[in-house]
């Protein structure tokens, strides 16, 4: 009897141990975690577009014919008393006036250098020698590209550097002889008739005949379908027109955004506008209108107050619209937890689970970007082992090994 009781108790104990082991194994399998490492990720948000430029502008009228020599660059601001151009009776007179302008610039430059009696303003000789060598290389490159405008500007820069070098080294104590020579080549009056505008504005030679039609008022009725029709037109510049004045520094760019990029944009968003192929720096703008179509595409209107040659010399343009980039720690949507009103994630830390807070800066289709908090102990850090799937999680929970 005692032997039987002992055997029964032993059997019950063995069965209990087996059941407990099976339970622990089942629990371990069901409490397994799936983790992903938190890594740094950047979203470059931009969209290449084709759009329409809309401005407040008017054509500048002038009487009579003749050869025109423009005195302003594209996008340059002028006042009522600023001469925009000179008109000459012949091409020869126009070329002679251009030559005399170069002579006058060189003479005036030498006079300024001559007045620079303070040797500190001439800079040290070694620096001047380096700058002269650099300018010569740039001048050679510009000449190879046949960029006459750039060549003329670099020529003046080279004259200034060499003049200051000669003063600094004592090779030349003055430029009186050269100044007298240049003054003797000046014939006095230019012989041309100055052309002025009756308004203040920014100058452009580009005139397409739509200056009075494509005004900011057009935006009130513009939709995506109408914009597509306008973009299909050709807008060649009129070679017989003298030029135009952009009379308001605020202008607009209207384009259609593909549906996959619409989420980047919202009214008030700051963007950078990069005219593709221009080589000029990007200019700032702000989204002032966003109208989404049934197709998912959207009409976007960007406003800018930065006037450049690109802004006034085209009717249509290919523009890269770039918004603020986001960079942070990427985590899965599944990993996000809210504990006591705090957003965070559970991470595997040694042999236990820890709750770490997150500061979400961007929401993607299946992920979040969180602000990187270097050195923080209670915030998510780079390479933390984030628990994406797991049950019965809490801060401090031991992890079975």
GROMACS .gro file of C-alpha atoms in nm:
model
  401
    1UNK     CA    1   0.000   0.000   0.000
    2UNK     CA    2   0.272   0.236   0.090
    3UNK     CA    3   0.469   0.131  -0.216
    4UNK     CA    4   0.166   0.192  -0.439
    5UNK     CA    5   0.105   0.535  -0.286
    6UNK     CA    6   0.466   0.627  -0.336
    7UNK     CA    7   0.459   0.520  -0.701
    8UNK     CA    8   0.134   0.713  -0.760
    9UNK     CA    9   0.273   1.029  -0.604
   10UNK     CA   10   0.586   0.995  -0.814
   11UNK     CA   11   0.379   0.951  -1.133
   12UNK     CA   12   0.165   1.255  -1.050
   13UNK     CA   13   0.480   1.462  -0.990
   14UNK     CA   14   0.633   1.352  -1.323
   15UNK     CA   15   0.310   1.432  -1.506
   16UNK     CA   16   0.302   1.775  -1.341
   17UNK     CA   17   0.658   1.845  -1.447
   18UNK     CA   18   0.583   1.736  -1.806
   19UNK     CA   19   0.268   1.953  -1.821
   20UNK     CA   20   0.458   2.250  -1.677
   21UNK     CA   21   0.741   2.206  -1.931
   22UNK     CA   22   0.491   2.185  -2.219
   23UNK     CA   23   0.316   2.497  -2.089
   24UNK     CA   24   0.642   2.687  -2.060
   25UNK     CA   25   0.739   2.581  -2.412
   26UNK     CA   26   0.400   2.686  -2.548
   27UNK     CA   27   0.425   3.016  -2.362
   28UNK     CA   28   0.777   3.075  -2.491
   29UNK     CA   29   0.665   3.015  -2.850
   30UNK     CA   30   0.365   3.240  -2.813
   31UNK     CA   31   0.562   3.516  -2.643
   32UNK     CA   32   0.837   3.524  -2.907
   33UNK     CA   33   0.923   3.867  -3.038
   34UNK     CA   34   0.988   3.992  -3.389
   35UNK     CA   35   1.223   4.286  -3.387
   36UNK     CA   36   1.363   4.537  -3.634
   37UNK     CA   37   1.661   4.763  -3.585
   38UNK     CA   38   1.590   5.138  -3.577
   39UNK     CA   39   1.792   5.294  -3.860
   40UNK     CA   40   1.834   5.642  -4.001
   41UNK     CA   41   1.632   5.720  -4.312
   42UNK     CA   42   1.590   6.030  -4.526
   43UNK     CA   43   1.301   6.129  -4.751
   44UNK     CA   44   1.391   6.363  -5.037
   45UNK     CA   45   1.062   6.522  -5.136
   46UNK     CA   46   1.063   6.676  -5.482
   47UNK     CA   47   0.868   6.669  -5.805
   48UNK     CA   48   0.974   6.753  -6.161
   49UNK     CA   49   0.702   6.957  -6.327
   50UNK     CA   50   0.611   7.150  -6.638
   51UNK     CA   51   0.420   7.467  -6.565
   52UNK     CA   52   0.303   7.813  -6.663
   53UNK     CA   53   0.456   8.141  -6.543
   54UNK     CA   54   0.203   8.411  -6.457
   55UNK     CA   55   0.308   8.771  -6.393
   56UNK     CA   56   0.190   9.130  -6.388
   57UNK     CA   57   0.369   9.277  -6.690
   58UNK     CA   58   0.330   9.515  -6.980
   59UNK     CA   59   0.502   9.559  -7.312
   60UNK     CA   60   0.731   9.861  -7.349
   61UNK     CA   61   0.652  10.063  -7.656
   62UNK     CA   62   0.901  10.271  -7.854
   63UNK     CA   63   0.872  10.477  -8.169
   64UNK     CA   64   1.080  10.445  -8.483
   65UNK     CA   65   1.338  10.189  -8.592
   66UNK     CA   66   1.712  10.168  -8.567
   67UNK     CA   67   1.968   9.941  -8.404
   68UNK     CA   68   1.902   9.874  -8.034
   69UNK     CA   69   2.172   9.829  -7.774
   70UNK     CA   70   2.025   9.710  -7.445
   71UNK     CA   71   2.165   9.851  -7.124
   72UNK     CA   72   1.985   9.620  -6.879
   73UNK     CA   73   2.018   9.247  -6.810
   74UNK     CA   74   1.723   9.007  -6.799
   75UNK     CA   75   1.541   9.050  -6.466
   76UNK     CA   76   1.727   9.370  -6.375
   77UNK     CA   77   1.525   9.629  -6.185
   78UNK     CA   78   1.490   9.980  -6.325
   79UNK     CA   79   1.327  10.311  -6.236
   80UNK     CA   80   1.160  10.571  -6.454
   81UNK     CA   81   1.486  10.760  -6.492
   82UNK     CA   82   1.688  10.447  -6.578
   83UNK     CA   83   1.777  10.417  -6.949
   84UNK     CA   84   1.671  10.072  -7.067
   85UNK     CA   85   1.842  10.084  -7.405
   86UNK     CA   86   1.993  10.308  -7.667
   87UNK     CA   87   1.877  10.325  -8.027
   88UNK     CA   88   2.125  10.402  -8.306
   89UNK     CA   89   2.084  10.484  -8.674
   90UNK     CA   90   2.314  10.198  -8.781
   91UNK     CA   91   2.477   9.882  -8.655
   92UNK     CA   92   2.819  10.047  -8.679
   93UNK     CA   93   2.712  10.321  -8.439
   94UNK     CA   94   2.576  10.063  -8.195
   95UNK     CA   95   2.902   9.865  -8.201
   96UNK     CA   96   3.107  10.182  -8.154
   97UNK     CA   97   2.895  10.277  -7.853
   98UNK     CA   98   2.952   9.932  -7.703
   99UNK     CA   99   3.329   9.968  -7.758
  100UNK     CA  100   3.334  10.310  -7.594
  101UNK     CA  101   3.141  10.174  -7.295
  102UNK     CA  102   3.416   9.914  -7.240
  103UNK     CA  103   3.679  10.189  -7.265
  104UNK     CA  104   3.489  10.404  -7.016
  105UNK     CA  105   3.458  10.115  -6.769
  106UNK     CA  106   3.832  10.045  -6.787
  107UNK     CA  107   3.918  10.412  -6.742
  108UNK     CA  108   3.687  10.449  -6.443
  109UNK     CA  109   3.828  10.130  -6.291
  110UNK     CA  110   4.186  10.256  -6.319
  111UNK     CA  111   4.081  10.583  -6.159
  112UNK     CA  112   3.937  10.391  -5.862
  113UNK     CA  113   4.256  10.187  -5.827
  114UNK     CA  114   4.459  10.507  -5.852
  115UNK     CA  115   4.266  10.652  -5.558
  116UNK     CA  116   4.340  10.339  -5.349
  117UNK     CA  117   4.649  10.486  -5.181
  118UNK     CA  118   4.604  10.264  -4.875
  119UNK     CA  119   4.832   9.966  -4.947
  120UNK     CA  120   4.616   9.739  -4.730
  121UNK     CA  121   4.340   9.773  -4.990
  122UNK     CA  122   4.566   9.627  -5.260
  123UNK     CA  123   4.595   9.300  -5.061
  124UNK     CA  124   4.916   9.095  -5.037
  125UNK     CA  125   5.105   9.008  -5.356
  126UNK     CA  126   5.079   8.629  -5.312
  127UNK     CA  127   4.699   8.646  -5.289
  128UNK     CA  128   4.680   8.876  -5.591
  129UNK     CA  129   4.899   8.639  -5.796
  130UNK     CA  130   4.668   8.347  -5.715
  131UNK     CA  131   4.360   8.552  -5.803
  132UNK     CA  132   4.515   8.664  -6.135
  133UNK     CA  133   4.596   8.303  -6.229
  134UNK     CA  134   4.240   8.194  -6.139
  135UNK     CA  135   4.086   8.479  -6.340
  136UNK     CA  136   4.301   8.391  -6.642
  137UNK     CA  137   4.177   8.031  -6.631
  138UNK     CA  138   3.816   8.147  -6.605
  139UNK     CA  139   3.872   8.389  -6.893
  140UNK     CA  140   4.011   8.110  -7.111
  141UNK     CA  141   3.714   7.886  -7.032
  142UNK     CA  142   3.464   8.164  -7.108
  143UNK     CA  143   3.635   8.242  -7.437
  144UNK     CA  144   3.618   7.873  -7.532
  145UNK     CA  145   3.243   7.878  -7.460
  146UNK     CA  146   3.210   8.202  -7.662
  147UNK     CA  147   3.034   8.366  -7.369
  148UNK     CA  148   3.114   8.724  -7.467
  149UNK     CA  149   2.927   8.877  -7.175
  150UNK     CA  150   3.123   8.673  -6.923
  151UNK     CA  151   3.449   8.748  -7.106
  152UNK     CA  152   3.385   9.122  -7.078
  153UNK     CA  153   3.322   9.095  -6.704
  154UNK     CA  154   3.633   8.883  -6.644
  155UNK     CA  155   3.839   9.127  -6.850
  156UNK     CA  156   3.751   9.406  -6.608
  157UNK     CA  157   3.830   9.180  -6.311
  158UNK     CA  158   4.169   9.097  -6.461
  159UNK     CA  159   4.250   9.465  -6.522
  160UNK     CA  160   4.171   9.541  -6.157
  161UNK     CA  161   4.381   9.254  -6.017
  162UNK     CA  162   4.683   9.334  -6.236
  163UNK     CA  163   4.656   9.704  -6.153
  164UNK     CA  164   4.652   9.636  -5.778
  165UNK     CA  165   4.940   9.390  -5.816
  166UNK     CA  166   5.151   9.654  -5.992
  167UNK     CA  167   5.081   9.907  -5.719
  168UNK     CA  168   5.158   9.654  -5.445
  169UNK     CA  169   5.493   9.552  -5.602
  170UNK     CA  170   5.598   9.901  -5.703
  171UNK     CA  171   5.606   9.810  -6.074
  172UNK     CA  172   5.375  10.102  -6.136
  173UNK     CA  173   5.320  10.413  -5.929
  174UNK     CA  174   5.017  10.530  -6.121
  175UNK     CA  175   4.804  10.491  -6.431
  176UNK     CA  176   4.793  10.853  -6.553
  177UNK     CA  177   4.927  10.768  -6.901
  178UNK     CA  178   4.680  10.484  -6.956
  179UNK     CA  179   4.389  10.693  -6.824
  180UNK     CA  180   4.479  10.976  -7.065
  181UNK     CA  181   4.503  10.727  -7.352
  182UNK     CA  182   4.161  10.580  -7.276
  183UNK     CA  183   4.007  10.926  -7.232
  184UNK     CA  184   4.140  11.021  -7.575
  185UNK     CA  185   3.959  10.726  -7.732
  186UNK     CA  186   3.625  10.840  -7.596
  187UNK     CA  187   3.441  11.037  -7.860
  188UNK     CA  188   3.221  11.223  -7.617
  189UNK     CA  189   2.852  11.154  -7.669
  190UNK     CA  190   2.731  10.808  -7.760
  191UNK     CA  191   2.512  10.930  -8.043
  192UNK     CA  192   2.229  10.703  -7.938
  193UNK     CA  193   1.881  10.788  -7.820
  194UNK     CA  194   1.794  10.659  -7.472
  195UNK     CA  195   1.474  10.460  -7.422
  196UNK     CA  196   1.290  10.485  -7.090
  197UNK     CA  197   0.980  10.320  -6.944
  198UNK     CA  198   0.694  10.509  -6.785
  199UNK     CA  199   0.678  10.254  -6.500
  200UNK     CA  200   0.907  10.094  -6.242
  201UNK     CA  201   0.975   9.728  -6.297
  202UNK     CA  202   1.202   9.442  -6.396
  203UNK     CA  203   1.317   9.429  -6.755
  204UNK     CA  204   1.297   9.143  -7.003
  205UNK     CA  205   1.338   9.128  -7.379
  206UNK     CA  206   1.099   8.828  -7.393
  207UNK     CA  207   0.757   8.929  -7.525
  208UNK     CA  208   0.507   8.661  -7.638
  209UNK     CA  209   0.188   8.866  -7.677
  210UNK     CA  210   0.011   8.718  -7.372
  211UNK     CA  211   0.127   8.981  -7.126
  212UNK     CA  212  -0.223   9.126  -7.084
  213UNK     CA  213  -0.393   8.782  -7.076
  214UNK     CA  214  -0.183   8.573  -6.839
  215UNK     CA  215  -0.219   8.789  -6.529
  216UNK     CA  216  -0.275   8.680  -6.165
  217UNK     CA  217  -0.652   8.715  -6.224
  218UNK     CA  218  -0.627   8.407  -6.448
  219UNK     CA  219  -0.565   8.195  -6.138
  220UNK     CA  220  -0.919   8.257  -6.014
  221UNK     CA  221  -1.067   8.033  -6.286
  222UNK     CA  222  -0.771   7.812  -6.374
  223UNK     CA  223  -0.813   7.437  -6.328
  224UNK     CA  224  -0.603   7.138  -6.431
  225UNK     CA  225  -0.783   7.087  -6.764
  226UNK     CA  226  -0.744   7.451  -6.863
  227UNK     CA  227  -0.378   7.449  -6.760
  228UNK     CA  228  -0.309   7.144  -6.978
  229UNK     CA  229  -0.451   7.331  -7.277
  230UNK     CA  230  -0.235   7.637  -7.206
  231UNK     CA  231   0.077   7.422  -7.174
  232UNK     CA  232   0.016   7.268  -7.517
  233UNK     CA  233   0.054   7.608  -7.684
  234UNK     CA  234   0.379   7.748  -7.819
  235UNK     CA  235   0.502   8.079  -7.681
  236UNK     CA  236   0.777   8.207  -7.912
  237UNK     CA  237   0.925   8.546  -7.835
  238UNK     CA  238   0.833   8.825  -8.077
  239UNK     CA  239   1.160   8.935  -8.245
  240UNK     CA  240   1.009   9.272  -8.343
  241UNK     CA  241   0.913   9.365  -7.986
  242UNK     CA  242   1.142   9.590  -7.786
  243UNK     CA  243   1.081   9.434  -7.446
  244UNK     CA  244   0.856   9.437  -7.144
  245UNK     CA  245   0.838   9.551  -6.785
  246UNK     CA  246   0.736   9.313  -6.505
  247UNK     CA  247   0.566   9.565  -6.281
  248UNK     CA  248   0.508   9.348  -5.971
  249UNK     CA  249   0.780   9.150  -5.795
  250UNK     CA  250   0.525   8.881  -5.697
  251UNK     CA  251   0.472   8.616  -5.966
  252UNK     CA  252   0.322   8.266  -5.987
  253UNK     CA  253   0.402   7.925  -6.123
  254UNK     CA  254   0.113   7.683  -6.196
  255UNK     CA  255   0.174   7.313  -6.258
  256UNK     CA  256   0.009   6.972  -6.229
  257UNK     CA  257   0.143   6.734  -5.963
  258UNK     CA  258   0.125   6.353  -6.013
  259UNK     CA  259  -0.092   6.176  -5.757
  260UNK     CA  260   0.206   5.996  -5.601
  261UNK     CA  261   0.357   6.334  -5.506
  262UNK     CA  262   0.043   6.517  -5.393
  263UNK     CA  263   0.091   6.413  -5.028
  264UNK     CA  264   0.409   6.626  -5.018
  265UNK     CA  265   0.225   6.950  -5.084
  266UNK     CA  266  -0.012   7.164  -4.880
  267UNK     CA  267  -0.112   7.530  -4.883
  268UNK     CA  268   0.152   7.731  -4.705
  269UNK     CA  269   0.432   7.482  -4.772
  270UNK     CA  270   0.768   7.639  -4.854
  271UNK     CA  271   0.934   7.507  -5.168
  272UNK     CA  272   1.249   7.562  -5.370
  273UNK     CA  273   1.206   7.621  -5.741
  274UNK     CA  274   1.489   7.497  -5.960
  275UNK     CA  275   1.456   7.582  -6.330
  276UNK     CA  276   1.590   7.266  -6.491
  277UNK     CA  277   1.886   7.331  -6.719
  278UNK     CA  278   1.933   7.698  -6.626
  279UNK     CA  279   2.239   7.657  -6.406
  280UNK     CA  280   2.111   7.929  -6.171
  281UNK     CA  281   2.054   7.868  -5.797
  282UNK     CA  282   1.709   7.754  -5.686
  283UNK     CA  283   1.473   8.028  -5.570
  284UNK     CA  284   1.224   8.021  -5.280
  285UNK     CA  285   0.848   7.995  -5.321
  286UNK     CA  286   0.531   7.915  -5.126
  287UNK     CA  287   0.231   7.700  -5.218
  288UNK     CA  288  -0.076   7.925  -5.225
  289UNK     CA  289  -0.324   7.688  -5.390
  290UNK     CA  290  -0.369   7.310  -5.416
  291UNK     CA  291  -0.669   7.164  -5.600
  292UNK     CA  292  -0.686   6.785  -5.627
  293UNK     CA  293  -0.864   6.626  -5.924
  294UNK     CA  294  -1.072   6.305  -5.932
  295UNK     CA  295  -0.777   6.134  -6.103
  296UNK     CA  296  -0.566   6.199  -5.794
  297UNK     CA  297  -0.349   6.460  -5.964
  298UNK     CA  298  -0.350   6.814  -5.833
  299UNK     CA  299  -0.313   7.167  -5.962
  300UNK     CA  300  -0.053   7.349  -5.753
  301UNK     CA  301   0.018   7.722  -5.763
  302UNK     CA  302   0.347   7.847  -5.620
  303UNK     CA  303   0.402   8.214  -5.538
  304UNK     CA  304   0.746   8.374  -5.539
  305UNK     CA  305   0.891   8.722  -5.492
  306UNK     CA  306   1.240   8.638  -5.617
  307UNK     CA  307   1.302   8.796  -5.957
  308UNK     CA  308   1.568   8.638  -6.180
  309UNK     CA  309   1.617   8.599  -6.554
  310UNK     CA  310   1.440   8.259  -6.529
  311UNK     CA  311   1.135   8.421  -6.372
  312UNK     CA  312   1.082   8.678  -6.648
  313UNK     CA  313   1.223   8.521  -6.966
  314UNK     CA  314   0.987   8.222  -7.009
  315UNK     CA  315   0.614   8.155  -7.035
  316UNK     CA  316   0.645   7.782  -6.970
  317UNK     CA  317   0.927   7.605  -6.790
  318UNK     CA  318   1.038   7.272  -6.649
  319UNK     CA  319   1.084   7.325  -6.278
  320UNK     CA  320   1.192   7.094  -5.999
  321UNK     CA  321   0.982   7.171  -5.691
  322UNK     CA  322   1.160   7.062  -5.375
  323UNK     CA  323   1.013   7.061  -5.026
  324UNK     CA  324   1.175   7.012  -4.687
  325UNK     CA  325   1.356   6.680  -4.658
  326UNK     CA  326   1.288   6.461  -4.353
  327UNK     CA  327   1.560   6.262  -4.179
  328UNK     CA  328   1.512   6.046  -3.874
  329UNK     CA  329   1.480   5.696  -3.728
  330UNK     CA  330   1.248   5.472  -3.925
  331UNK     CA  331   1.010   5.237  -3.741
  332UNK     CA  332   0.718   5.025  -3.858
  333UNK     CA  333   0.359   5.134  -3.795
  334UNK     CA  334   0.317   4.806  -3.606
  335UNK     CA  335   0.582   4.903  -3.355
  336UNK     CA  336   0.411   5.218  -3.226
  337UNK     CA  337   0.248   5.193  -2.883
  338UNK     CA  338   0.074   5.449  -2.664
  339UNK     CA  339   0.139   5.407  -2.292
  340UNK     CA  340  -0.011   5.654  -2.044
  341UNK     CA  341  -0.068   5.897  -2.329
  342UNK     CA  342   0.296   5.880  -2.445
  343UNK     CA  343   0.386   5.759  -2.795
  344UNK     CA  344   0.670   5.513  -2.798
  345UNK     CA  345   0.800   5.167  -2.880
  346UNK     CA  346   0.913   4.864  -2.686
  347UNK     CA  347   1.273   4.766  -2.739
  348UNK     CA  348   1.473   4.463  -2.643
  349UNK     CA  349   1.734   4.576  -2.390
  350UNK     CA  350   1.950   4.292  -2.262
  351UNK     CA  351   1.721   4.041  -2.087
  352UNK     CA  352   1.422   4.272  -2.049
  353UNK     CA  353   1.178   4.488  -2.241
  354UNK     CA  354   1.203   4.866  -2.221
  355UNK     CA  355   0.955   5.133  -2.329
  356UNK     CA  356   1.115   5.427  -2.512
  357UNK     CA  357   0.934   5.743  -2.623
  358UNK     CA  358   0.938   5.865  -2.985
  359UNK     CA  359   0.887   6.207  -3.145
  360UNK     CA  360   0.725   6.143  -3.485
  361UNK     CA  361   0.826   6.396  -3.755
  362UNK     CA  362   0.683   6.223  -4.064
  363UNK     CA  363   0.422   5.957  -4.138
  364UNK     CA  364   0.479   5.729  -4.437
  365UNK     CA  365   0.250   5.463  -4.588
  366UNK     CA  366   0.369   5.189  -4.348
  367UNK     CA  367   0.632   5.359  -4.137
  368UNK     CA  368   0.710   5.659  -3.918
  369UNK     CA  369   1.018   5.878  -3.905
  370UNK     CA  370   1.113   5.975  -3.550
  371UNK     CA  371   1.344   6.251  -3.437
  372UNK     CA  372   1.691   6.125  -3.358
  373UNK     CA  373   1.776   6.187  -2.992
  374UNK     CA  374   2.145   6.120  -2.952
  375UNK     CA  375   2.249   6.020  -2.600
  376UNK     CA  376   1.895   6.008  -2.460
  377UNK     CA  377   1.813   5.721  -2.224
  378UNK     CA  378   1.434   5.736  -2.247
  379UNK     CA  379   1.404   5.818  -2.620
  380UNK     CA  380   1.450   5.580  -2.913
  381UNK     CA  381   1.813   5.564  -3.030
  382UNK     CA  382   1.989   5.456  -3.346
  383UNK     CA  383   2.017   5.075  -3.379
  384UNK     CA  384   1.779   5.004  -3.090
  385UNK     CA  385   1.618   4.659  -3.129
  386UNK     CA  386   1.252   4.761  -3.174
  387UNK     CA  387   0.983   4.503  -3.103
  388UNK     CA  388   0.746   4.497  -3.398
  389UNK     CA  389   0.535   4.198  -3.291
  390UNK     CA  390   0.487   4.058  -2.942
  391UNK     CA  391   0.221   3.997  -2.680
  392UNK     CA  392   0.175   4.101  -2.319
  393UNK     CA  393   0.446   4.366  -2.339
  394UNK     CA  394   0.524   4.604  -2.057
  395UNK     CA  395   0.822   4.807  -1.937
  396UNK     CA  396   1.067   4.590  -1.743
  397UNK     CA  397   0.922   4.257  -1.857
  398UNK     CA  398   1.190   3.985  -1.844
  399UNK     CA  399   1.275   3.812  -2.169
  400UNK     CA  400   1.297   3.432  -2.160
  401UNK     CA  401   1.628   3.303  -2.289
   0.00000   0.00000   0.00000
